[in-house]
Amino acid sequence: MTRRTRVVAEDKASFPPVRKLGLGGVGYQLDHQIGVGAFSKVYGGVDMWGNPIAMKLMSPDASRSLWEREGKALVRFRHPCVPHLYGAHEHEGRLYLVLERCGIAVSRMRPSAPLRPRACLVVARSLLQVLHTLHVMKHWHGDVSANNVLVRDPSPQSLGIVKLTDFALCQPVGQLSEGRHLVPPWQPLPERLEPGRPGNLGPATDVYLAAMVLLQVLTGETKHYTSEETMAGAPRERALATGTRLGEAIAAGLALDAAARPSAAALWSMLAMLVNPRLRELPAGAAQPVRAP
């Protein structure tokens, strides 16, 4: 009897404060929690037409600027590998974002060893493509992690559709001084641990964080490196220790010197040429995306 009571209490805690609500003239039915971050919780649900959605509810103590920044970023950086924003609403003093439901986090996937190299390339293609688009538009994400890379409709034959989410920390390159950048403090970064290193926090930081995600997919390991291990280059050494060319390419993105890391596009070129040598014939950076007016 005691055990049953505890389970019921946990189930109730996993649901939002309000299960049914109307926002912007649309009715929503919310289900259990599917994600949690430092500033918000995310709940699965459906809208009144039956479409699956992810409802992001900002924490009461979260800065309003984070909600505004993420909403604006999702509208500005529309991309096939970025979740669609259906709406941003304030209701009874709480802030909501209604998002496309994008599946499960890469951190929860456990591909078998033979499938990991292919899974790594599939994740890299979508993730680095989004980051390249951001960087060309003079912005950077700042919170790339295996928890923020989502996969929809995975199967034994296909990894599915990969999308980068959580743009609450997305910001213009160089707008803030290094000390005020909002990169999560729990993520050790060489350029933050030793500010005197060449290269400030920015696009190169995204590349480092993306390489960490790819290392996790390639090795199947979930390891949290300490500050000491990070400054000793342990993530890069682990990538090289895989003894694969994929690992060598990932290691380039894990260089301690931010200025020595390849761009997102260059890192993808290094990875893609391993499976399609004909890409060697393409000039690097021959064409740049054109920003819409």
PDB file of C-alpha atoms in Angstrom:
ATOM      1  CA  MET A   1       0.000   0.000   0.000  1.00  0.00           C
ATOM      2  CA  THR A   2       2.836   2.376   0.849  1.00  0.00           C
ATOM      3  CA  ARG A   3       4.588   1.627  -2.409  1.00  0.00           C
ATOM      4  CA  ARG A   4       1.442   2.355  -4.411  1.00  0.00           C
ATOM      5  CA  THR A   5       0.949   5.709  -2.684  1.00  0.00           C
ATOM      6  CA  ARG A   6       4.527   6.732  -3.505  1.00  0.00           C
ATOM      7  CA  VAL A   7       4.100   5.908  -7.193  1.00  0.00           C
ATOM      8  CA  VAL A   8       0.875   7.940  -7.413  1.00  0.00           C
ATOM      9  CA  ALA A   9       2.605  10.931  -5.789  1.00  0.00           C
ATOM     10  CA  GLU A  10       5.483  10.738  -8.268  1.00  0.00           C
ATOM     11  CA  ASP A  11       3.039  10.536 -11.186  1.00  0.00           C
ATOM     12  CA  LYS A  12       1.204  13.645 -10.029  1.00  0.00           C
ATOM     13  CA  ALA A  13       4.488  15.521  -9.700  1.00  0.00           C
ATOM     14  CA  SER A  14       5.350  14.752 -13.316  1.00  0.00           C
ATOM     15  CA  PHE A  15       2.291  16.591 -14.635  1.00  0.00           C
ATOM     16  CA  PRO A  16       1.962  20.366 -15.136  1.00  0.00           C
ATOM     17  CA  PRO A  17       0.072  22.563 -12.661  1.00  0.00           C
ATOM     18  CA  VAL A  18      -2.750  22.879 -15.223  1.00  0.00           C
ATOM     19  CA  ARG A  19      -3.579  19.914 -17.474  1.00  0.00           C
ATOM     20  CA  LYS A  20      -6.011  21.767 -19.746  1.00  0.00           C
ATOM     21  CA  LEU A  21      -5.578  25.358 -20.844  1.00  0.00           C
ATOM     22  CA  GLY A  22      -6.307  27.719 -23.693  1.00  0.00           C
ATOM     23  CA  LEU A  23      -3.586  29.905 -25.174  1.00  0.00           C
ATOM     24  CA  GLY A  24      -4.105  32.262 -28.090  1.00  0.00           C
ATOM     25  CA  GLY A  25      -7.522  30.803 -28.850  1.00  0.00           C
ATOM     26  CA  VAL A  26      -6.213  27.232 -29.012  1.00  0.00           C
ATOM     27  CA  GLY A  27      -7.015  24.522 -26.471  1.00  0.00           C
ATOM     28  CA  TYR A  28      -4.291  22.186 -25.184  1.00  0.00           C
ATOM     29  CA  GLN A  29      -4.329  18.928 -23.228  1.00  0.00           C
ATOM     30  CA  LEU A  30      -1.000  18.419 -21.440  1.00  0.00           C
ATOM     31  CA  ASP A  31       0.464  15.100 -20.353  1.00  0.00           C
ATOM     32  CA  HIS A  32       3.520  14.074 -18.349  1.00  0.00           C
ATOM     33  CA  GLN A  33       6.867  15.813 -18.229  1.00  0.00           C
ATOM     34  CA  ILE A  34       9.216  14.916 -21.098  1.00  0.00           C
ATOM     35  CA  GLY A  35      12.120  17.236 -20.328  1.00  0.00           C
ATOM     36  CA  VAL A  36      13.559  19.490 -17.665  1.00  0.00           C
ATOM     37  CA  GLY A  37      16.221  22.172 -17.681  1.00  0.00           C
ATOM     38  CA  ALA A  38      17.666  24.804 -15.408  1.00  0.00           C
ATOM     39  CA  PHE A  39      15.028  27.349 -16.424  1.00  0.00           C
ATOM     40  CA  SER A  40      11.999  25.329 -17.497  1.00  0.00           C
ATOM     41  CA  LYS A  41      10.065  22.078 -17.691  1.00  0.00           C
ATOM     42  CA  VAL A  42       8.678  20.575 -20.899  1.00  0.00           C
ATOM     43  CA  TYR A  43       5.441  18.601 -21.104  1.00  0.00           C
ATOM     44  CA  GLY A  44       4.046  16.501 -23.893  1.00  0.00           C
ATOM     45  CA  GLY A  45       0.522  17.079 -25.100  1.00  0.00           C
ATOM     46  CA  VAL A  46      -1.848  17.673 -27.987  1.00  0.00           C
ATOM     47  CA  ASP A  47      -3.682  20.707 -29.293  1.00  0.00           C
ATOM     48  CA  MET A  48      -7.407  20.811 -29.985  1.00  0.00           C
ATOM     49  CA  TRP A  49      -6.815  19.440 -33.494  1.00  0.00           C
ATOM     50  CA  GLY A  50      -4.959  16.430 -32.155  1.00  0.00           C
ATOM     51  CA  ASN A  51      -1.488  17.583 -33.175  1.00  0.00           C
ATOM     52  CA  PRO A  52       1.331  16.453 -30.843  1.00  0.00           C
ATOM     53  CA  ILE A  53       3.106  19.367 -29.172  1.00  0.00           C
ATOM     54  CA  ALA A  54       5.756  20.068 -26.551  1.00  0.00           C
ATOM     55  CA  MET A  55       4.757  22.730 -24.033  1.00  0.00           C
ATOM     56  CA  LYS A  56       7.667  24.543 -22.409  1.00  0.00           C
ATOM     57  CA  LEU A  57       6.746  26.114 -19.081  1.00  0.00           C
ATOM     58  CA  MET A  58       9.323  28.575 -17.777  1.00  0.00           C
ATOM     59  CA  SER A  59      10.228  28.372 -14.093  1.00  0.00           C
ATOM     60  CA  PRO A  60       8.682  31.114 -11.920  1.00  0.00           C
ATOM     61  CA  ASP A  61      12.136  32.483 -11.143  1.00  0.00           C
ATOM     62  CA  ALA A  62      13.407  32.316 -14.741  1.00  0.00           C
ATOM     63  CA  SER A  63      14.310  35.592 -16.371  1.00  0.00           C
ATOM     64  CA  ARG A  64      11.687  36.872 -18.783  1.00  0.00           C
ATOM     65  CA  SER A  65      14.529  37.695 -21.166  1.00  0.00           C
ATOM     66  CA  LEU A  66      15.292  33.980 -21.582  1.00  0.00           C
ATOM     67  CA  TRP A  67      11.715  33.324 -22.728  1.00  0.00           C
ATOM     68  CA  GLU A  68      11.823  36.288 -25.094  1.00  0.00           C
ATOM     69  CA  ARG A  69      15.249  35.351 -26.448  1.00  0.00           C
ATOM     70  CA  GLU A  70      14.239  31.781 -27.218  1.00  0.00           C
ATOM     71  CA  GLY A  71      10.970  32.783 -28.868  1.00  0.00           C
ATOM     72  CA  LYS A  72      12.685  35.334 -31.100  1.00  0.00           C
ATOM     73  CA  ALA A  73      15.499  32.917 -31.966  1.00  0.00           C
ATOM     74  CA  LEU A  74      13.094  30.151 -33.011  1.00  0.00           C
ATOM     75  CA  VAL A  75      11.263  32.575 -35.303  1.00  0.00           C
ATOM     76  CA  ARG A  76      14.412  34.096 -36.756  1.00  0.00           C
ATOM     77  CA  PHE A  77      16.356  30.882 -37.316  1.00  0.00           C
ATOM     78  CA  ARG A  78      13.722  28.767 -38.997  1.00  0.00           C
ATOM     79  CA  HIS A  79      15.421  25.615 -40.243  1.00  0.00           C
ATOM     80  CA  PRO A  80      14.363  22.015 -40.988  1.00  0.00           C
ATOM     81  CA  CYS A  81      16.556  20.893 -38.073  1.00  0.00           C
ATOM     82  CA  VAL A  82      15.095  23.378 -35.556  1.00  0.00           C
ATOM     83  CA  PRO A  83      11.718  22.785 -33.834  1.00  0.00           C
ATOM     84  CA  HIS A  84       8.858  24.883 -35.131  1.00  0.00           C
ATOM     85  CA  LEU A  85       7.447  27.452 -32.695  1.00  0.00           C
ATOM     86  CA  TYR A  86       3.646  27.456 -32.667  1.00  0.00           C
ATOM     87  CA  GLY A  87       3.251  30.228 -30.135  1.00  0.00           C
ATOM     88  CA  ALA A  88       4.633  32.147 -27.155  1.00  0.00           C
ATOM     89  CA  HIS A  89       2.115  33.034 -24.451  1.00  0.00           C
ATOM     90  CA  GLU A  90       1.774  34.488 -20.979  1.00  0.00           C
ATOM     91  CA  HIS A  91      -1.053  33.003 -18.913  1.00  0.00           C
ATOM     92  CA  GLU A  92      -1.854  33.725 -15.266  1.00  0.00           C
ATOM     93  CA  GLY A  93       1.639  34.980 -14.631  1.00  0.00           C
ATOM     94  CA  ARG A  94       3.426  32.004 -16.256  1.00  0.00           C
ATOM     95  CA  LEU A  95       5.361  31.997 -19.532  1.00  0.00           C
ATOM     96  CA  TYR A  96       4.807  29.288 -22.150  1.00  0.00           C
ATOM     97  CA  LEU A  97       6.321  28.244 -25.480  1.00  0.00           C
ATOM     98  CA  VAL A  98       4.307  25.876 -27.683  1.00  0.00           C
ATOM     99  CA  LEU A  99       6.721  23.823 -29.759  1.00  0.00           C
ATOM    100  CA  GLU A 100       6.783  21.051 -32.302  1.00  0.00           C
ATOM    101  CA  ARG A 101       7.127  17.645 -30.598  1.00  0.00           C
ATOM    102  CA  CYS A 102      10.520  16.329 -31.679  1.00  0.00           C
ATOM    103  CA  GLY A 103      11.013  12.975 -30.006  1.00  0.00           C
ATOM    104  CA  ILE A 104      13.656  11.860 -27.511  1.00  0.00           C
ATOM    105  CA  ALA A 105      17.045  13.262 -26.575  1.00  0.00           C
ATOM    106  CA  VAL A 106      20.234  11.791 -28.002  1.00  0.00           C
ATOM    107  CA  SER A 107      21.371  11.334 -24.395  1.00  0.00           C
ATOM    108  CA  ARG A 108      18.656   8.678 -23.987  1.00  0.00           C
ATOM    109  CA  MET A 109      19.544   6.720 -27.117  1.00  0.00           C
ATOM    110  CA  ARG A 110      21.710   3.632 -26.921  1.00  0.00           C
ATOM    111  CA  PRO A 111      22.640   2.530 -30.451  1.00  0.00           C
ATOM    112  CA  SER A 112      24.557  -0.723 -30.653  1.00  0.00           C
ATOM    113  CA  ALA A 113      28.295  -0.505 -31.338  1.00  0.00           C
ATOM    114  CA  PRO A 114      28.041  -1.344 -35.088  1.00  0.00           C
ATOM    115  CA  LEU A 115      25.486   1.444 -35.583  1.00  0.00           C
ATOM    116  CA  ARG A 116      27.317   4.173 -33.664  1.00  0.00           C
ATOM    117  CA  PRO A 117      29.510   5.487 -36.523  1.00  0.00           C
ATOM    118  CA  ARG A 118      26.478   5.910 -38.768  1.00  0.00           C
ATOM    119  CA  ALA A 119      24.456   7.444 -35.945  1.00  0.00           C
ATOM    120  CA  CYS A 120      27.313   9.864 -35.317  1.00  0.00           C
ATOM    121  CA  LEU A 121      27.267  11.027 -38.934  1.00  0.00           C
ATOM    122  CA  VAL A 122      23.481  11.428 -38.986  1.00  0.00           C
ATOM    123  CA  VAL A 123      23.542  13.552 -35.828  1.00  0.00           C
ATOM    124  CA  ALA A 124      26.530  15.550 -37.101  1.00  0.00           C
ATOM    125  CA  ARG A 125      24.845  16.398 -40.398  1.00  0.00           C
ATOM    126  CA  SER A 126      21.826  18.039 -38.773  1.00  0.00           C
ATOM    127  CA  LEU A 127      23.574  19.533 -35.753  1.00  0.00           C
ATOM    128  CA  LEU A 128      26.472  21.136 -37.637  1.00  0.00           C
ATOM    129  CA  GLN A 129      24.113  22.374 -40.348  1.00  0.00           C
ATOM    130  CA  VAL A 130      22.070  24.333 -37.788  1.00  0.00           C
ATOM    131  CA  LEU A 131      25.187  25.706 -36.108  1.00  0.00           C
ATOM    132  CA  HIS A 132      26.618  26.831 -39.445  1.00  0.00           C
ATOM    133  CA  THR A 133      23.400  28.722 -40.170  1.00  0.00           C
ATOM    134  CA  LEU A 134      23.520  30.415 -36.760  1.00  0.00           C
ATOM    135  CA  HIS A 135      27.173  31.336 -37.101  1.00  0.00           C
ATOM    136  CA  VAL A 136      26.768  32.813 -40.581  1.00  0.00           C
ATOM    137  CA  MET A 137      24.047  35.017 -39.113  1.00  0.00           C
ATOM    138  CA  LYS A 138      26.485  36.136 -36.384  1.00  0.00           C
ATOM    139  CA  HIS A 139      24.827  34.227 -33.535  1.00  0.00           C
ATOM    140  CA  TRP A 140      25.783  31.223 -31.453  1.00  0.00           C
ATOM    141  CA  HIS A 141      23.692  28.698 -29.544  1.00  0.00           C
ATOM    142  CA  GLY A 142      25.587  28.394 -26.256  1.00  0.00           C
ATOM    143  CA  ASP A 143      23.808  25.301 -24.894  1.00  0.00           C
ATOM    144  CA  VAL A 144      24.557  22.432 -27.278  1.00  0.00           C
ATOM    145  CA  SER A 145      24.307  19.119 -25.414  1.00  0.00           C
ATOM    146  CA  ALA A 146      23.070  15.565 -25.886  1.00  0.00           C
ATOM    147  CA  ASN A 147      19.957  16.583 -23.935  1.00  0.00           C
ATOM    148  CA  ASN A 148      19.173  19.345 -26.426  1.00  0.00           C
ATOM    149  CA  VAL A 149      19.611  17.283 -29.606  1.00  0.00           C
ATOM    150  CA  LEU A 150      16.341  15.453 -30.237  1.00  0.00           C
ATOM    151  CA  VAL A 151      15.507  12.524 -32.501  1.00  0.00           C
ATOM    152  CA  ARG A 152      12.039  11.789 -33.849  1.00  0.00           C
ATOM    153  CA  ASP A 153      10.859   8.457 -35.286  1.00  0.00           C
ATOM    154  CA  PRO A 154      14.059   6.411 -34.792  1.00  0.00           C
ATOM    155  CA  SER A 155      14.010   2.821 -36.034  1.00  0.00           C
ATOM    156  CA  PRO A 156      16.511  -0.029 -36.498  1.00  0.00           C
ATOM    157  CA  GLN A 157      16.916   1.094 -40.111  1.00  0.00           C
ATOM    158  CA  SER A 158      17.048   4.863 -39.569  1.00  0.00           C
ATOM    159  CA  LEU A 159      18.053   7.237 -36.781  1.00  0.00           C
ATOM    160  CA  GLY A 160      15.096   9.427 -37.723  1.00  0.00           C
ATOM    161  CA  ILE A 161      14.838  13.220 -37.848  1.00  0.00           C
ATOM    162  CA  VAL A 162      17.407  15.122 -35.767  1.00  0.00           C
ATOM    163  CA  LYS A 163      16.743  18.614 -34.392  1.00  0.00           C
ATOM    164  CA  LEU A 164      18.588  21.064 -32.134  1.00  0.00           C
ATOM    165  CA  THR A 165      16.425  22.680 -29.484  1.00  0.00           C
ATOM    166  CA  ASP A 166      16.629  25.003 -26.458  1.00  0.00           C
ATOM    167  CA  PHE A 167      17.625  28.409 -27.825  1.00  0.00           C
ATOM    168  CA  ALA A 168      17.177  30.290 -24.549  1.00  0.00           C
ATOM    169  CA  LEU A 169      20.895  31.147 -24.417  1.00  0.00           C
ATOM    170  CA  CYS A 170      21.283  31.958 -28.131  1.00  0.00           C
ATOM    171  CA  GLN A 171      22.928  35.360 -28.510  1.00  0.00           C
ATOM    172  CA  PRO A 172      24.744  37.577 -31.009  1.00  0.00           C
ATOM    173  CA  VAL A 173      28.460  36.983 -31.402  1.00  0.00           C
ATOM    174  CA  GLY A 174      30.488  39.459 -29.350  1.00  0.00           C
ATOM    175  CA  GLN A 175      27.522  41.418 -28.020  1.00  0.00           C
ATOM    176  CA  LEU A 176      28.300  40.668 -24.368  1.00  0.00           C
ATOM    177  CA  SER A 177      31.644  40.667 -22.598  1.00  0.00           C
ATOM    178  CA  GLU A 178      33.051  37.209 -21.937  1.00  0.00           C
ATOM    179  CA  GLY A 179      32.290  37.369 -18.238  1.00  0.00           C
ATOM    180  CA  ARG A 180      28.578  37.908 -18.900  1.00  0.00           C
ATOM    181  CA  HIS A 181      28.020  35.147 -21.435  1.00  0.00           C
ATOM    182  CA  LEU A 182      25.319  32.745 -20.322  1.00  0.00           C
ATOM    183  CA  VAL A 183      26.954  29.431 -21.218  1.00  0.00           C
ATOM    184  CA  PRO A 184      25.755  26.923 -18.595  1.00  0.00           C
ATOM    185  CA  PRO A 185      28.268  26.930 -15.717  1.00  0.00           C
ATOM    186  CA  TRP A 186      28.039  23.133 -15.355  1.00  0.00           C
ATOM    187  CA  GLN A 187      29.701  22.633 -18.758  1.00  0.00           C
ATOM    188  CA  PRO A 188      33.534  22.794 -18.501  1.00  0.00           C
ATOM    189  CA  LEU A 189      35.004  24.725 -21.431  1.00  0.00           C
ATOM    190  CA  PRO A 190      38.684  25.464 -22.047  1.00  0.00           C
ATOM    191  CA  GLU A 191      38.015  29.088 -23.004  1.00  0.00           C
ATOM    192  CA  ARG A 192      36.091  29.700 -19.801  1.00  0.00           C
ATOM    193  CA  LEU A 193      38.420  27.815 -17.479  1.00  0.00           C
ATOM    194  CA  GLU A 194      41.407  29.719 -18.835  1.00  0.00           C
ATOM    195  CA  PRO A 195      40.123  33.027 -20.287  1.00  0.00           C
ATOM    196  CA  GLY A 196      43.566  33.958 -21.554  1.00  0.00           C
ATOM    197  CA  ARG A 197      43.425  31.271 -24.232  1.00  0.00           C
ATOM    198  CA  PRO A 198      42.990  32.566 -27.798  1.00  0.00           C
ATOM    199  CA  GLY A 199      39.353  32.853 -28.850  1.00  0.00           C
ATOM    200  CA  ASN A 200      36.442  34.103 -26.781  1.00  0.00           C
ATOM    201  CA  LEU A 201      33.228  32.271 -26.111  1.00  0.00           C
ATOM    202  CA  GLY A 202      31.257  32.149 -29.354  1.00  0.00           C
ATOM    203  CA  PRO A 203      30.866  29.950 -32.454  1.00  0.00           C
ATOM    204  CA  ALA A 204      34.007  27.950 -31.610  1.00  0.00           C
ATOM    205  CA  THR A 205      32.365  27.103 -28.285  1.00  0.00           C
ATOM    206  CA  ASP A 206      29.386  25.631 -30.146  1.00  0.00           C
ATOM    207  CA  VAL A 207      31.796  23.515 -32.208  1.00  0.00           C
ATOM    208  CA  TYR A 208      33.450  22.186 -29.041  1.00  0.00           C
ATOM    209  CA  LEU A 209      30.088  21.331 -27.468  1.00  0.00           C
ATOM    210  CA  ALA A 210      28.882  19.690 -30.694  1.00  0.00           C
ATOM    211  CA  ALA A 211      32.047  17.585 -30.815  1.00  0.00           C
ATOM    212  CA  MET A 212      31.312  16.471 -27.247  1.00  0.00           C
ATOM    213  CA  VAL A 213      27.855  15.299 -28.369  1.00  0.00           C
ATOM    214  CA  LEU A 214      29.349  13.429 -31.326  1.00  0.00           C
ATOM    215  CA  LEU A 215      31.949  11.806 -29.060  1.00  0.00           C
ATOM    216  CA  GLN A 216      29.157  10.511 -26.839  1.00  0.00           C
ATOM    217  CA  VAL A 217      27.288   9.072 -29.831  1.00  0.00           C
ATOM    218  CA  LEU A 218      30.432   7.480 -31.293  1.00  0.00           C
ATOM    219  CA  THR A 219      31.601   5.852 -28.055  1.00  0.00           C
ATOM    220  CA  GLY A 220      28.258   5.154 -26.410  1.00  0.00           C
ATOM    221  CA  GLU A 221      29.693   6.641 -23.218  1.00  0.00           C
ATOM    222  CA  THR A 222      28.075   9.261 -21.024  1.00  0.00           C
ATOM    223  CA  LYS A 223      30.999  10.864 -19.246  1.00  0.00           C
ATOM    224  CA  HIS A 224      31.106  14.202 -17.462  1.00  0.00           C
ATOM    225  CA  TYR A 225      34.646  15.537 -17.556  1.00  0.00           C
ATOM    226  CA  THR A 226      35.991  17.557 -14.660  1.00  0.00           C
ATOM    227  CA  SER A 227      37.614  20.942 -15.142  1.00  0.00           C
ATOM    228  CA  GLU A 228      41.026  19.325 -14.655  1.00  0.00           C
ATOM    229  CA  GLU A 229      40.314  16.626 -17.248  1.00  0.00           C
ATOM    230  CA  THR A 230      39.011  19.233 -19.676  1.00  0.00           C
ATOM    231  CA  MET A 231      42.132  21.395 -19.378  1.00  0.00           C
ATOM    232  CA  ALA A 232      44.301  18.291 -19.782  1.00  0.00           C
ATOM    233  CA  GLY A 233      42.585  17.578 -23.126  1.00  0.00           C
ATOM    234  CA  ALA A 234      40.945  14.342 -21.956  1.00  0.00           C
ATOM    235  CA  PRO A 235      37.914  14.616 -24.319  1.00  0.00           C
ATOM    236  CA  ARG A 236      40.221  15.028 -27.314  1.00  0.00           C
ATOM    237  CA  GLU A 237      42.376  12.118 -26.207  1.00  0.00           C
ATOM    238  CA  ARG A 238      39.272   9.929 -25.837  1.00  0.00           C
ATOM    239  CA  ALA A 239      38.243  10.767 -29.391  1.00  0.00           C
ATOM    240  CA  LEU A 240      41.688   9.841 -30.694  1.00  0.00           C
ATOM    241  CA  ALA A 241      41.656   6.645 -28.612  1.00  0.00           C
ATOM    242  CA  THR A 242      38.744   5.316 -30.676  1.00  0.00           C
ATOM    243  CA  GLY A 243      41.295   4.624 -33.393  1.00  0.00           C
ATOM    244  CA  THR A 244      38.867   5.747 -36.081  1.00  0.00           C
ATOM    245  CA  ARG A 245      38.938   8.528 -38.642  1.00  0.00           C
ATOM    246  CA  LEU A 246      35.642   9.738 -37.228  1.00  0.00           C
ATOM    247  CA  GLY A 247      37.366  10.074 -33.880  1.00  0.00           C
ATOM    248  CA  GLU A 248      40.213  12.023 -35.466  1.00  0.00           C
ATOM    249  CA  ALA A 249      37.778  14.495 -37.020  1.00  0.00           C
ATOM    250  CA  ILE A 250      35.879  14.902 -33.733  1.00  0.00           C
ATOM    251  CA  ALA A 251      39.188  15.478 -31.952  1.00  0.00           C
ATOM    252  CA  ALA A 252      39.778  18.525 -34.173  1.00  0.00           C
ATOM    253  CA  GLY A 253      36.609  20.071 -32.767  1.00  0.00           C
ATOM    254  CA  LEU A 254      37.852  19.388 -29.238  1.00  0.00           C
ATOM    255  CA  ALA A 255      41.056  21.407 -29.528  1.00  0.00           C
ATOM    256  CA  LEU A 256      41.820  23.355 -26.343  1.00  0.00           C
ATOM    257  CA  ASP A 257      42.618  26.444 -28.387  1.00  0.00           C
ATOM    258  CA  ALA A 258      39.290  27.785 -29.674  1.00  0.00           C
ATOM    259  CA  ALA A 259      41.055  29.459 -32.591  1.00  0.00           C
ATOM    260  CA  ALA A 260      42.400  26.070 -33.723  1.00  0.00           C
ATOM    261  CA  ARG A 261      38.992  24.424 -34.028  1.00  0.00           C
ATOM    262  CA  PRO A 262      37.365  24.048 -37.446  1.00  0.00           C
ATOM    263  CA  SER A 263      34.146  25.888 -38.183  1.00  0.00           C
ATOM    264  CA  ALA A 264      30.907  23.920 -38.056  1.00  0.00           C
ATOM    265  CA  ALA A 265      30.903  23.634 -41.853  1.00  0.00           C
ATOM    266  CA  ALA A 266      34.561  22.588 -41.960  1.00  0.00           C
ATOM    267  CA  LEU A 267      34.018  19.933 -39.299  1.00  0.00           C
ATOM    268  CA  TRP A 268      31.110  18.508 -41.285  1.00  0.00           C
ATOM    269  CA  SER A 269      33.296  18.449 -44.409  1.00  0.00           C
ATOM    270  CA  MET A 270      35.928  16.453 -42.517  1.00  0.00           C
ATOM    271  CA  LEU A 271      33.305  13.958 -41.373  1.00  0.00           C
ATOM    272  CA  ALA A 272      31.392  13.741 -44.656  1.00  0.00           C
ATOM    273  CA  MET A 273      34.488  13.046 -46.742  1.00  0.00           C
ATOM    274  CA  LEU A 274      34.963   9.837 -44.767  1.00  0.00           C
ATOM    275  CA  VAL A 275      31.816   8.391 -46.358  1.00  0.00           C
ATOM    276  CA  ASN A 276      31.737  10.339 -49.644  1.00  0.00           C
ATOM    277  CA  PRO A 277      35.236  11.019 -51.051  1.00  0.00           C
ATOM    278  CA  ARG A 278      33.708  12.954 -53.963  1.00  0.00           C
ATOM    279  CA  LEU A 279      33.065  15.813 -51.555  1.00  0.00           C
ATOM    280  CA  ARG A 280      36.806  16.489 -51.687  1.00  0.00           C
ATOM    281  CA  GLU A 281      36.152  18.039 -55.107  1.00  0.00           C
ATOM    282  CA  LEU A 282      33.925  20.760 -53.594  1.00  0.00           C
ATOM    283  CA  PRO A 283      35.681  24.016 -52.669  1.00  0.00           C
ATOM    284  CA  ALA A 284      35.306  24.756 -48.975  1.00  0.00           C
ATOM    285  CA  GLY A 285      33.086  27.760 -48.358  1.00  0.00           C
ATOM    286  CA  ALA A 286      32.407  28.282 -52.074  1.00  0.00           C
ATOM    287  CA  ALA A 287      28.888  29.433 -51.298  1.00  0.00           C
ATOM    288  CA  GLN A 288      27.454  31.116 -48.206  1.00  0.00           C
ATOM    289  CA  PRO A 289      23.771  31.079 -47.201  1.00  0.00           C
ATOM    290  CA  VAL A 290      22.009  34.271 -48.106  1.00  0.00           C
ATOM    291  CA  ARG A 291      20.149  35.925 -45.277  1.00  0.00           C
ATOM    292  CA  ALA A 292      16.565  36.793 -46.085  1.00  0.00           C
ATOM    293  CA  PRO A 293      15.762  40.515 -45.924  1.00  0.00           C
TER     294      PRO A 293
END
